[in-house]
Amino acid sequence: MSEAKIHNLNKALRTASRIAVLTGAGISAESGIPTFRDAQTGIWAKYDPQELASPRAFREQPRTVLRWYEWRRNLIDQAQPNPAHKALARLERRTRKQNQSLLLITQNIDDLHRKAGSENLIELHGNIYRHKCFQCDRPREGTISPIDEDSGLQRCPACNGLLRPDVVWFGESLPEKELQRAFSFTTRSDVFLSVGTSALVHPAASLPLLAADNGATLVEINPESTPITERADLVFHSPASQILTDIIPE
Ligand code: BJW
């Protein structure tokens, strides 16, 4: 890895007023959570995540969708933030001390950024630990499982609709306030870090390009190339933990 690139990234981070970070499933891969497009294990190999993460799949086969989320939640329960999550939390603390601001925008639903200590955090695609009604959209508070051991589906006390995880499926709108905040901060960012995302799913995938269009230094950390690679000023084809711990050491 080139020392010069690390030097340039450090310099960009130190001199920026606003740093936006977008993370995707790749940052949690090193915590043992399979990514969407690389997933080959267990229930992932059996079903196509792009099919299951949709309102149509839930309408047609709610038990399958809920069992898939139950399986994933068990996996996430056992996962710990890895050095990449922790490094981003350290970067946020460092920027606060230096009167810079950092917004962490994640597409992940696994809560690992919060567990690692990140505070200025937007969860664009929701959170697997929250639930809501599929019909009336009311949130359902507390720790619940929308499908019990006998495969009984849990229902909304208000309208009797089925309960579902409070995550964003294909064809659904992202939370409006959060999306607005992510776009607004991105437009004004000086540095935009894209970490562990295939940059295929919109509107999240538009953020790095918007940042670049508005003059930010665009940095990508991903072992593979993505549709934004060609637009990036600095590209690190490495695992997230390797680069992030290098630039934000303990
Ligand atoms: C590592 C690593 C390591 C590995 N270190 N890296 C504009 C154009 C075209 C289509 C659309 C558009 N606007 C909207 C759409 C439609 C659609 C969409 O984008 N489709 C595309 C597939 C083409 N978008 C939507 O439907 C969105 N809604 C919307 O826009 O509403 C209005 C609207 C609707 C319809 C039409 C038009 C407008 C909603 C999107 C919701 C996405 N939901 C999911 C599921 C969330 C809940 C759950 O987790 O179950 O979100 S799908 C899935 O993809 C999940 C992820 O957050 C998201 C992104 O995936 P991510 O995180 O990038 O993961 P991977 O697996 O793809 O990539 C991992 C990467 O990590 C890889 O690149 C690896 O190389 C890398 N990696 N190890 C660093 N150690």
Coordinates of N, CA and C in Angstrom, one line a residue, residues 19-31 33 35-37 82-89 91-92 102-114 116 118 120-126 174 182 186 191-208 218-222 226 228 239-241 244 248:
I19 N -16.6 16.0 7.5 CA -16.2 14.6 7.0 C -17.5 13.8 7.0
A20 N -17.9 13.3 5.8 CA -19.0 12.4 5.7 C -18.4 11.0 5.5
V21 N -19.0 10.0 6.2 CA -18.6 8.6 6.0 C -19.9 7.8 5.7
L22 N -19.8 7.0 4.6 CA -20.9 6.1 4.2 C -20.4 4.7 4.4
T23 N -21.1 3.9 5.2 CA -20.6 2.5 5.3 C -21.7 1.5 4.8
G24 N -21.2 0.3 4.4 CA -22.1 -0.7 3.9 C -21.7 -2.0 4.5
A25 N -22.3 -3.1 4.1 CA -22.1 -4.4 4.7 C -20.6 -4.8 4.8
G26 N -19.8 -4.4 3.9 CA -18.4 -4.8 4.0 C -17.7 -4.4 5.3
I27 N -18.1 -3.3 6.0 CA -17.4 -3.0 7.2 C -17.8 -4.0 8.3
S28 N -18.9 -4.7 8.2 CA -19.2 -5.6 9.2 C -18.8 -7.1 8.8
A29 N -18.3 -7.2 7.6 CA -17.8 -8.5 7.2 C -16.8 -9.1 8.2
E30 N -15.9 -8.2 8.7 CA -14.9 -8.7 9.6 C -15.4 -8.9 11.0
S31 N -16.7 -8.7 11.2 CA -17.3 -9.1 12.5 C -18.1 -10.4 12.3
I33 N -20.4 -11.0 9.8 CA -21.7 -10.9 9.2 C -21.6 -10.8 7.7
T35 N -21.8 -10.2 3.8 CA -22.4 -9.1 3.0 C -23.5 -9.6 2.1
F36 N -24.2 -8.7 1.5 CA -25.3 -9.2 0.6 C -24.9 -9.9 -0.6
R37 N -24.0 -9.3 -1.3 CA -23.6 -9.8 -2.6 C -22.6 -10.9 -2.6
N82 N -15.8 -4.5 15.1 CA -14.4 -4.8 14.7 C -13.6 -3.6 14.7
P83 N -12.3 -3.7 14.5 CA -11.4 -2.5 14.5 C -11.8 -1.4 13.6
A84 N -12.5 -1.7 12.5 CA -12.9 -0.6 11.6 C -14.0 0.2 12.2
H85 N -15.0 -0.5 12.8 CA -16.1 0.3 13.5 C -15.5 1.2 14.6
K86 N -14.5 0.6 15.3 CA -14.0 1.3 16.5 C -13.1 2.5 16.0
A87 N -12.4 2.3 14.9 CA -11.6 3.4 14.3 C -12.5 4.6 13.9
L88 N -13.7 4.3 13.3 CA -14.6 5.4 12.9 C -15.1 6.1 14.2
A89 N -15.3 5.4 15.3 CA -15.8 6.0 16.5 C -14.7 6.9 17.0
L91 N -12.4 8.4 15.2 CA -12.3 9.5 14.3 C -13.3 10.6 14.7
E92 N -14.5 10.1 15.0 CA -15.6 11.1 15.4 C -15.1 11.8 16.7
L102 N -18.2 15.3 11.9 CA -18.3 14.1 11.2 C -19.7 13.5 11.3
L103 N -20.2 13.1 10.1 CA -21.5 12.4 10.1 C -21.3 11.0 9.5
L104 N -21.7 10.0 10.3 CA -21.5 8.6 9.8 C -22.9 8.2 9.3
I105 N -22.9 7.8 8.0 CA -24.2 7.4 7.4 C -24.0 5.9 7.1
T106 N -24.8 5.1 7.7 CA -24.7 3.7 7.5 C -25.9 3.1 6.8
Q107 N -25.6 2.1 5.9 CA -26.7 1.4 5.3 C -27.0 0.1 6.1
N108 N -26.2 -0.1 7.1 CA -26.3 -1.4 7.9 C -27.3 -1.3 8.9
I109 N -27.9 -2.4 9.2 CA -29.0 -2.4 10.2 C -28.6 -3.1 11.5
D110 N -27.2 -3.4 11.6 CA -26.7 -4.3 12.7 C -26.4 -3.6 14.0
D111 N -26.5 -2.3 14.1 CA -26.2 -1.6 15.3 C -24.7 -1.6 15.8
L112 N -23.8 -2.1 14.9 CA -22.5 -2.2 15.4 C -21.7 -0.9 15.5
H113 N -22.1 0.1 14.7 CA -21.5 1.4 14.8 C -21.8 2.0 16.2
R114 N -23.1 1.9 16.6 CA -23.5 2.4 17.9 C -22.7 1.7 19.0
A116 N -19.9 0.4 18.9 CA -18.5 0.8 18.8 C -18.3 2.2 19.4
S118 N -19.9 5.2 18.1 CA -20.3 6.3 17.2 C -21.6 6.9 17.6
N120 N -22.8 10.4 16.2 CA -23.5 11.2 15.1 C -23.7 10.3 13.9
L121 N -24.8 9.5 14.0 CA -25.0 8.4 13.2 C -26.4 8.4 12.5
I122 N -26.4 8.1 11.2 CA -27.7 8.0 10.5 C -27.8 6.6 10.0
E123 N -28.9 5.9 10.4 CA -29.1 4.5 9.9 C -30.1 4.6 8.7
L124 N -29.6 4.7 7.5 CA -30.5 5.0 6.3 C -31.5 3.8 6.1
H125 N -31.1 2.6 6.4 CA -31.9 1.4 6.1 C -32.6 0.8 7.3
G126 N -32.6 1.6 8.4 CA -33.3 1.1 9.6 C -32.4 0.3 10.5
L174 N -36.9 5.7 2.0 CA -36.0 5.8 3.2 C -36.5 6.8 4.2
A182 N -28.6 13.4 5.5 CA -27.5 12.8 4.8 C -27.1 13.6 3.5
T186 N -23.7 15.8 3.1 CA -22.9 15.3 2.0 C -22.5 16.5 1.0
V191 N -14.6 16.0 2.8 CA -14.1 14.7 2.6 C -15.2 13.7 2.7
F192 N -15.3 12.8 1.7 CA -16.4 11.7 1.8 C -15.7 10.4 1.7
L193 N -15.9 9.6 2.8 CA -15.3 8.2 2.8 C -16.4 7.2 2.5
S194 N -16.2 6.4 1.5 CA -17.1 5.3 1.2 C -16.4 4.0 1.6
V195 N -17.0 3.3 2.6 CA -16.3 2.2 3.2 C -17.2 0.9 3.1
G196 N -16.7 -0.1 2.4 CA -17.4 -1.4 2.4 C -18.8 -1.4 1.8
T197 N -19.0 -0.6 0.8 CA -20.3 -0.7 0.1 C -20.1 -0.9 -1.4
S198 N -21.0 -1.7 -2.0 CA -20.9 -2.0 -3.4 C -21.4 -0.8 -4.3
A199 N -22.0 0.2 -3.6 CA -22.4 1.4 -4.2 C -23.4 1.1 -5.4
L200 N -24.2 0.1 -5.2 CA -25.2 -0.3 -6.2 C -26.6 0.1 -5.8
V201 N -26.9 0.3 -4.5 CA -28.3 0.5 -4.1 C -28.5 2.0 -3.8
H202 N -29.5 2.5 -4.5 CA -29.8 3.9 -4.4 C -31.0 4.1 -3.4
P203 N -31.1 5.3 -2.8 CA -30.4 6.5 -3.1 C -29.0 6.6 -2.4
A204 N -28.7 5.7 -1.5 CA -27.4 5.8 -0.8 C -26.2 5.9 -1.7
A205 N -26.3 5.1 -2.8 CA -25.2 5.1 -3.8 C -25.0 6.5 -4.5
S206 N -26.0 7.3 -4.4 CA -25.8 8.7 -5.0 C -24.9 9.6 -4.2
L207 N -24.8 9.3 -2.9 CA -24.1 10.2 -2.0 C -22.7 10.5 -2.3
P208 N -21.9 9.4 -2.6 CA -20.5 9.7 -2.9 C -20.3 10.5 -4.2
L218 N -13.1 12.5 -2.6 CA -13.8 11.2 -2.4 C -12.8 10.0 -2.2
V219 N -13.1 9.3 -1.2 CA -12.1 8.2 -0.8 C -12.9 6.9 -0.7
E220 N -12.4 5.9 -1.4 CA -13.1 4.6 -1.3 C -12.2 3.5 -0.7
I221 N -12.8 2.8 0.3 CA -12.1 1.7 0.9 C -12.9 0.4 0.6
N222 N -12.4 -0.4 -0.2 CA -13.2 -1.6 -0.6 C -12.2 -2.5 -1.3
T226 N -16.0 -0.7 -7.6 CA -17.4 -0.4 -7.6 C -17.7 0.7 -8.6
I228 N -18.3 3.6 -8.2 CA -17.8 4.9 -7.8 C -16.3 5.0 -7.9
P239 N -9.1 -4.4 3.0 CA -10.2 -4.5 4.0 C -10.3 -3.2 4.9
A240 N -11.5 -2.8 5.3 CA -11.7 -1.6 6.0 C -10.8 -1.4 7.2
S241 N -10.7 -2.5 8.0 CA -10.0 -2.4 9.3 C -8.5 -2.1 9.1
L244 N -8.4 1.8 8.1 CA -8.9 2.7 9.1 C -8.1 2.7 10.4
I248 N -6.3 6.0 11.8 CA -6.8 6.4 13.1 C -6.3 5.4 14.2

